XYZ file of C-alpha atoms in Angstrom:
524
model
C 98.420 -14.519 14.553
C 98.868 -13.116 11.062
C 95.929 -12.031 8.911
C 95.860 -12.329 5.134
C 94.234 -10.662 2.197
C 92.375 -12.757 -0.345
C 95.242 -12.342 -2.826
C 97.824 -13.412 -0.251
C 95.812 -16.532 0.594
C 95.637 -17.480 -3.079
C 99.418 -17.097 -3.261
C 99.771 -19.368 -0.208
C 97.568 -21.975 -1.868
C 99.743 -21.866 -4.982
C 102.944 -22.076 -2.950
C 101.626 -25.041 -0.970
C 100.871 -26.872 -4.213
C 103.792 -25.810 -6.387
C 106.586 -25.297 -3.867
C 105.755 -27.956 -1.274
C 103.887 -30.455 -3.441
C 100.778 -30.507 -1.256
C 98.168 -31.526 -3.806
C 94.934 -29.574 -4.127
C 92.871 -32.618 -3.145
C 94.698 -32.866 0.182
C 94.173 -29.167 0.943
C 90.457 -29.538 0.226
C 90.283 -32.680 2.352
C 91.971 -30.854 5.235
C 89.608 -27.881 4.873
C 86.563 -30.139 4.858
C 87.880 -32.069 7.848
C 88.425 -28.831 9.797
C 84.872 -27.705 9.045
C 83.501 -31.110 10.028
C 85.442 -30.978 13.319
C 83.653 -27.748 14.238
C 80.331 -29.197 13.074
C 80.792 -32.059 15.541
C 81.332 -29.527 18.321
C 78.094 -27.794 17.420
C 75.864 -30.862 17.608
C 75.899 -34.685 17.383
C 76.015 -35.980 13.823
C 74.330 -39.373 13.852
C 70.652 -39.509 12.876
C 70.472 -35.783 12.191
C 69.794 -33.957 8.940
C 72.150 -31.352 7.499
C 71.505 -29.026 4.587
C 74.694 -28.121 2.708
C 74.500 -25.179 0.289
C 77.370 -25.421 -2.196
C 78.432 -22.824 -4.747
C 80.451 -23.572 -7.853
C 83.892 -22.760 -6.423
C 86.227 -24.521 -4.024
C 83.946 -23.583 -1.133
C 81.412 -25.907 -2.696
C 84.109 -28.567 -2.931
C 84.860 -28.150 0.776
C 81.139 -28.632 1.358
C 81.242 -31.935 -0.558
C 83.973 -33.180 1.790
C 81.856 -32.195 4.792
C 78.858 -34.021 3.290
C 80.902 -37.197 2.924
C 82.080 -37.006 6.509
C 78.523 -36.400 7.758
C 77.430 -39.518 5.881
C 80.337 -41.520 7.320
C 79.365 -40.451 10.849
C 75.753 -41.592 10.463
C 74.134 -38.268 9.589
C 71.903 -37.396 6.661
C 73.535 -34.904 4.291
C 71.439 -33.075 1.693
C 73.607 -31.250 -0.837
C 72.029 -28.317 -2.696
C 74.167 -26.978 -5.541
C 73.632 -23.385 -6.682
C 74.478 -23.577 -10.361
C 75.397 -26.125 -13.014
C 77.264 -29.077 -11.433
C 79.135 -29.592 -14.708
C 81.000 -26.337 -13.995
C 83.063 -27.862 -11.198
C 86.693 -28.608 -11.912
C 89.759 -29.951 -10.152
C 89.441 -31.165 -6.576
C 85.870 -29.871 -6.271
C 84.823 -31.923 -9.311
C 86.529 -35.029 -7.944
C 84.861 -34.660 -4.543
C 81.472 -34.265 -6.221
C 82.114 -37.495 -8.117
C 82.921 -39.230 -4.823
C 79.707 -38.243 -3.053
C 77.661 -39.070 -6.152
C 78.630 -42.719 -5.543
C 77.037 -42.537 -2.099
C 73.342 -42.624 -1.134
C 73.224 -38.832 -0.597
C 70.517 -36.426 -1.703
C 72.421 -34.242 -4.211
C 70.567 -31.846 -6.470
C 70.769 -28.559 -8.257
C 68.829 -25.764 -6.548
C 66.993 -23.663 -9.117
C 64.527 -21.854 -6.842
C 63.701 -21.373 -3.191
C 60.316 -23.013 -3.576
C 59.964 -25.567 -0.793
C 63.246 -24.489 0.805
C 61.596 -23.115 3.944
C 60.162 -26.550 4.659
C 63.529 -28.252 4.221
C 65.149 -25.723 6.508
C 62.447 -26.274 9.097
C 63.158 -30.001 9.200
C 66.951 -29.937 9.198
C 69.215 -29.834 12.239
C 71.898 -27.526 10.871
C 73.007 -25.640 7.773
C 76.449 -25.638 6.180
C 77.141 -22.541 4.081
C 79.570 -23.171 1.228
C 78.021 -20.810 -1.315
C 80.682 -18.133 -1.795
C 84.280 -17.912 -0.670
C 86.386 -14.931 0.294
C 86.837 -13.792 -3.302
C 83.308 -12.455 -3.755
C 83.458 -8.890 -5.080
C 80.026 -8.240 -6.581
C 76.613 -7.750 -4.971
C 74.650 -10.900 -4.206
C 71.617 -11.073 -6.469
C 68.791 -13.254 -7.797
C 68.694 -16.879 -6.574
C 71.775 -16.548 -4.384
C 70.224 -13.645 -2.523
C 66.945 -15.517 -2.074
C 68.777 -18.556 -0.723
C 70.811 -16.499 1.761
C 67.687 -14.709 2.950
C 65.950 -18.090 3.358
C 68.876 -19.447 5.391
C 68.756 -16.436 7.717
C 64.977 -16.658 8.052
C 65.219 -20.369 8.870
C 66.840 -19.651 12.259
C 68.829 -22.882 12.229
C 72.433 -23.087 13.438
C 74.786 -22.252 10.578
C 78.401 -23.190 9.942
C 80.041 -21.048 7.250
C 83.040 -22.266 5.297
C 85.893 -19.724 5.184
C 83.615 -16.654 5.482
C 79.836 -16.132 5.645
C 78.618 -15.993 2.055
C 78.020 -12.396 1.002
C 80.832 -10.899 3.110
C 83.712 -9.343 1.162
C 86.954 -11.060 2.113
C 89.206 -7.997 2.111
C 86.934 -5.490 3.861
C 84.213 -7.223 5.882
C 81.566 -5.331 3.904
C 78.221 -6.989 3.224
C 77.659 -7.210 -0.527
C 73.902 -6.846 -0.612
C 73.102 -9.584 1.885
C 75.097 -12.188 3.779
C 74.658 -15.380 5.763
C 74.436 -14.944 9.527
C 76.608 -17.781 10.869
C 76.953 -19.207 14.351
C 80.422 -20.561 13.582
C 82.858 -19.917 10.745
C 85.917 -21.997 9.883
C 88.501 -20.082 7.875
C 91.535 -21.690 6.281
C 95.237 -20.923 6.286
C 94.802 -17.659 8.171
C 91.891 -15.396 9.100
C 91.089 -12.979 6.301
C 90.637 -9.274 6.865
C 86.911 -9.655 6.223
C 86.692 -12.198 9.049
C 87.883 -9.558 11.528
C 86.467 -6.218 10.387
C 82.863 -5.203 10.936
C 80.191 -5.840 9.875
C 81.560 -9.130 8.517
C 83.092 -10.147 11.835
C 79.724 -10.017 13.569
C 78.252 -12.402 10.990
C 81.039 -14.970 11.516
C 79.832 -15.974 14.967
C 82.578 -17.980 16.688
C 85.586 -17.838 14.382
C 87.908 -20.829 13.955
C 91.051 -21.180 11.847
C 92.831 -24.223 10.428
C 96.229 -24.048 8.729
C 95.120 -27.079 6.597
C 98.726 -28.380 6.747
C 100.374 -25.215 5.354
C 104.030 -25.072 6.482
C 104.672 -22.313 9.068
C 106.976 -20.601 6.574
C 103.843 -19.699 4.613
C 101.519 -18.520 7.367
C 104.245 -16.807 9.431
C 105.916 -15.072 6.489
C 107.266 -11.558 7.002
C 105.458 -10.551 3.819
C 102.195 -10.830 5.771
C 102.095 -7.441 7.458
C 98.637 -7.574 9.035
C 98.293 -9.321 12.398
C 95.986 -9.528 15.377
C 97.008 -7.127 18.132
C 98.679 -9.328 20.738
C 101.150 -6.975 22.462
C 103.919 -8.031 24.869
C 103.369 -8.319 28.633
C 103.471 -5.227 30.795
C 106.923 -4.516 32.222
C 107.356 -5.485 35.865
C 106.859 -2.588 38.245
C 109.899 -1.344 40.138
C 109.145 -2.171 43.774
C 111.582 0.560 44.833
C 110.238 3.112 42.350
C 108.855 6.605 42.919
C 106.464 8.627 40.801
C 109.257 9.689 38.476
C 110.150 6.038 37.871
C 106.823 5.457 36.154
C 107.076 8.332 33.748
C 106.055 11.947 33.445
C 103.586 13.079 30.806
C 102.330 16.497 29.742
C 98.763 16.959 28.537
C 98.093 20.156 26.610
C 94.350 20.110 26.489
C 91.062 21.793 27.295
C 89.204 25.026 26.583
C 86.081 26.802 27.743
C 83.282 24.304 27.375
C 85.697 21.354 27.085
C 86.434 20.274 30.628
C 85.929 16.526 30.299
C 88.512 15.807 27.611
C 91.559 17.175 29.485
C 90.473 15.545 32.717
C 89.929 12.098 31.182
C 93.202 12.256 29.279
C 95.341 13.295 32.262
C 93.638 10.972 34.756
C 93.807 7.926 32.477
C 97.588 8.226 32.483
C 97.551 7.747 36.244
C 94.857 5.047 36.197
C 96.953 3.072 33.686
C 100.038 3.137 35.899
C 101.791 6.374 34.923
C 103.598 8.272 37.658
C 103.263 12.030 37.142
C 100.550 13.685 35.086
C 100.771 17.387 34.268
C 97.872 19.195 32.621
C 98.305 22.506 30.823
C 94.813 23.972 30.409
C 93.373 27.514 30.259
C 93.552 29.198 33.659
C 89.820 29.844 33.818
C 88.853 26.183 33.499
C 91.609 24.687 35.627
C 89.790 25.070 38.994
C 86.772 23.210 37.635
C 88.883 20.335 36.302
C 90.738 20.203 39.621
C 87.477 19.470 41.426
C 87.400 16.106 39.644
C 91.080 15.388 39.047
C 92.854 16.358 42.237
C 95.709 13.904 41.537
C 96.730 15.868 38.431
C 99.443 18.542 38.602
C 97.931 21.650 37.003
C 99.698 24.234 34.869
C 97.174 27.053 34.284
C 97.798 28.823 30.960
C 97.041 32.230 29.552
C 94.060 32.105 27.262
C 92.407 33.702 24.284
C 89.224 35.732 24.481
C 87.365 32.567 23.515
C 88.807 30.636 26.465
C 91.433 28.467 24.723
C 95.189 28.346 25.316
C 96.964 31.416 23.919
C 99.812 31.291 21.419
C 102.129 33.203 23.749
C 102.262 30.096 25.972
C 104.340 28.369 23.292
C 107.831 28.717 24.767
C 106.812 27.717 28.283
C 104.981 24.643 27.019
C 107.795 23.698 24.674
C 110.442 23.899 27.407
C 108.366 21.668 29.668
C 107.437 19.151 26.944
C 111.086 18.627 26.063
C 111.934 17.829 29.681
C 109.231 15.180 30.109
C 108.825 11.676 28.692
C 105.693 12.109 26.608
C 103.272 14.811 25.435
C 99.611 14.523 24.484
C 98.413 17.463 22.422
C 94.852 18.114 21.404
C 92.027 16.795 23.598
C 89.388 19.520 23.830
C 91.798 22.287 22.767
C 89.188 23.891 20.469
C 89.344 25.091 16.864
C 90.189 28.675 17.853
C 92.629 29.955 15.198
C 95.278 31.106 17.674
C 95.242 27.795 19.513
C 95.371 25.849 16.268
C 98.523 27.792 15.389
C 99.954 26.936 18.820
C 99.367 23.246 18.081
C 101.186 23.504 14.775
C 104.203 25.249 16.270
C 104.451 22.798 19.152
C 104.102 19.823 16.818
C 107.097 21.007 14.818
C 109.256 21.840 17.831
C 108.634 19.158 20.491
C 111.559 16.742 20.518
C 109.954 14.025 22.648
C 107.298 11.438 21.701
C 104.065 13.222 20.822
C 100.470 12.026 20.529
C 98.053 14.182 18.532
C 94.351 13.658 19.115
C 91.114 15.456 18.311
C 91.713 19.160 17.709
C 95.431 18.424 17.522
C 94.849 16.294 14.417
C 92.646 18.965 12.864
C 95.398 21.550 13.290
C 97.915 19.629 11.177
C 95.604 18.349 8.438
C 96.485 21.215 6.088
C 100.196 21.199 6.911
C 101.169 17.566 7.281
C 104.872 18.234 6.782
C 104.846 19.274 10.429
C 104.271 15.620 11.243
C 106.406 14.139 8.447
C 109.445 16.165 9.445
C 109.399 15.312 13.135
C 112.438 13.390 14.351
C 110.827 12.023 17.526
C 108.030 9.416 17.357
C 104.550 10.669 16.525
C 101.204 8.988 17.252
C 97.875 10.026 15.744
C 94.552 8.702 17.034
C 91.881 9.717 14.497
C 88.303 8.517 14.243
C 86.950 7.894 10.754
C 86.026 11.545 10.112
C 89.448 12.790 11.183
C 91.075 10.091 9.065
C 89.106 11.407 6.095
C 90.486 14.903 6.707
C 94.022 13.552 7.090
C 93.943 11.550 3.878
C 91.689 13.680 1.695
C 89.394 10.710 1.136
C 85.764 10.344 2.023
C 84.726 8.157 4.917
C 83.014 5.848 2.417
C 86.245 5.475 0.431
C 88.176 4.622 3.572
C 85.595 2.013 4.546
C 86.225 0.178 1.276
C 89.963 -0.167 1.996
C 90.750 0.626 5.621
C 93.930 -1.422 5.664
C 95.338 0.095 2.488
C 94.482 3.669 3.411
C 95.914 3.284 6.915
C 99.119 1.679 5.650
C 99.668 4.476 3.139
C 98.955 7.230 5.664
C 101.245 5.775 8.345
C 104.117 5.433 5.901
C 103.533 8.872 4.376
C 103.395 10.662 7.742
C 106.036 8.470 9.404
C 103.626 8.091 12.308
C 101.882 5.359 14.238
C 98.177 5.848 13.526
C 95.301 4.369 15.500
C 92.178 4.348 13.328
C 89.584 4.204 16.078
C 86.373 2.246 15.780
C 85.011 -1.256 16.239
C 88.175 -3.398 16.083
C 90.490 -0.411 15.936
C 93.403 -0.649 13.502
C 96.980 0.316 14.363
C 99.166 1.340 11.431
C 102.966 1.527 11.643
C 105.359 3.449 9.382
C 107.011 0.188 8.285
C 103.751 -1.103 6.814
C 102.618 -3.356 9.639
C 98.954 -3.245 10.667
C 97.506 -4.623 13.896
C 93.813 -5.457 14.318
C 92.605 -4.946 17.888
C 89.899 -7.300 19.179
C 89.074 -5.811 22.583
C 86.303 -3.290 23.229
C 82.588 -3.023 22.591
C 79.916 -0.679 21.236
C 79.342 0.918 24.637
C 82.674 2.684 24.201
C 81.303 4.752 21.325
C 80.695 7.755 23.556
C 82.258 11.158 24.165
C 85.541 11.059 26.076
C 86.426 7.455 25.303
C 89.205 8.544 22.936
C 90.626 10.880 25.584
C 91.010 7.924 27.942
C 92.872 6.117 25.172
C 95.443 8.913 24.838
C 96.473 8.744 28.476
C 96.565 4.952 28.432
C 98.972 4.928 25.495
C 101.161 7.542 27.186
C 101.299 5.431 30.347
C 102.317 2.312 28.428
C 105.328 4.110 26.978
C 106.255 5.618 30.338
C 106.124 2.141 31.906
C 108.861 1.040 29.522
C 107.305 -0.191 26.282
C 108.572 1.009 22.911
C 106.313 3.394 20.997
C 104.675 0.750 18.808
C 104.367 -1.679 21.733
C 102.884 1.107 23.867
C 100.266 1.941 21.262
C 99.317 -1.714 20.801
C 99.151 -2.330 24.549
C 97.273 0.889 25.212
C 94.642 0.143 22.587
C 94.166 -3.393 23.914
C 93.885 -2.332 27.567
C 91.596 0.581 26.753
C 89.223 -1.849 25.026
C 89.597 -4.352 27.838
C 88.661 -1.704 30.420
C 85.542 -1.070 28.363
C 84.798 -4.786 28.318
C 85.141 -4.981 32.100
C 82.814 -2.003 32.456
C 80.293 -3.647 30.123
C 80.470 -6.880 32.093
C 79.584 -5.013 35.267
C 77.109 -2.436 33.953
C 76.209 -3.310 30.370
C 77.038 -1.448 27.177
C 74.039 0.890 27.207
C 74.861 4.136 28.940
C 78.571 3.429 29.294
C 80.609 6.613 29.655
C 84.273 7.506 29.516
C 84.202 7.598 33.311
C 83.269 3.909 33.373
C 86.222 3.059 31.137
C 88.530 5.199 33.265
C 87.344 3.539 36.466
C 88.060 0.074 35.086
C 91.584 0.780 33.843
C 93.304 -0.338 37.087
C 91.375 -3.623 36.998
C 92.325 -4.082 33.344
C 95.969 -3.566 34.276
C 95.727 -6.012 37.171
C 93.976 -8.663 35.097
C 96.469 -8.285 32.265
C 99.267 -8.990 34.721
C 97.602 -11.937 36.455
C 95.935 -13.491 33.414
C 92.647 -12.963 31.623
C 89.760 -15.364 32.205
C 89.177 -17.875 29.409
C 86.484 -15.982 27.488
C 88.260 -12.616 27.037
C 91.637 -14.327 26.598
C 90.211 -16.360 23.739
C 88.486 -13.358 22.205
C 91.531 -11.086 22.321
C 93.756 -13.799 20.834
C 91.584 -14.165 17.749
C 90.211 -17.253 15.976
C 90.299 -20.597 17.749
C 92.711 -23.061 16.089
C 91.100 -26.251 14.870
């Protein structure tokens, strides 16, 4: 499913009206009907009281449609308008005129006095205060109303996006409604899917409100939910070489976990032959845990990291294998950082840079730009800040834009790790991943991701498909671990241990709950 920006959705609205002749009143009717359909799923309508908070935009107009449908179904709709009702125009104005002819309680809300009592005696709340275009902090009466709604602890249905959430970023602009369900229209907006806004949406639904598919499937919409292709069928007559050979250049004194998790995850995710080049002094300790790995002990610096004079040996091997991962736990030792830079420039096979590998190229990014073979970078927010020269706060305000620019500039597939990781492609496409959980925010989790991505490519997926599939399955393994053990105390080992089950379940079919979650909003 595609994902739109606020600007793109406005363009779709205009195209629906001007190009296809779908009048504004019909779009608003369809939006209100979609919201009412979800409301009916949340609770019976007849003989129940609903408080509808309506702002002065089209979200308020959608709320008027919902109020009319509640009345038609035998419920009691109380419509509270935040602002001067004379400010409505177009379809919103016409829908207000319609419900004014009905025996509904419609009034302007000028203060929160008495609101707690009304909330206490209602069945549900419909939030139609702000739409996705909000760009300023919520203040004064609007803030007081939102805080009262949240304090009321009644089920809430938000129209398009919880009021107070920024549509293009998911940021909370001062305060925001905490919804149980959200119905968004046309397509999910970026703010519906990125945190913290996503958490406030509750169960997310989407209605195309009769937009033609040419609008909501347009190639101009370059952001989409990460729904990668199926895993390739395994060769029943295959041997370990049939399922790919990967080289992991990783590890240093004091960094034994990262190389082990990276190299083992390749095998746990279905890869055939995992070679680990690590400093000779640490290799025996890693081998105690990862006996299935083929070890290539390397000469090391005085500080216990891989020495620069290993360059030619490592380069010859990397160019004979299918995939190389460079960076997990390699250290910031100057000589080793130089080794990373020289290998990055010279390796002619697909290369994934992670952790210390990313740090090594931050000040000489032409090494990445000039590579002819595919390159993958897997930064967390801090590493992304170093790559782009922007602060973490600046990136948070425009993750999609920053990622798109960086991927195109570096000609690399970039995974911006975090809650709902983002995958940026050199051609401008962005994928939003919906698997995973907060328990995965622990040391070593990213190292497991590197090996999973490598395995996906070695199993036969293209580079972009491999990254998308690897990110999804890595998150899914974390979800399986959380289901069994909970999110608190989850370690990279737990994710690693659940990779085979994630692979199996992906092949046989996910149960309803994760399948629905990974696919994105429920159509309504």
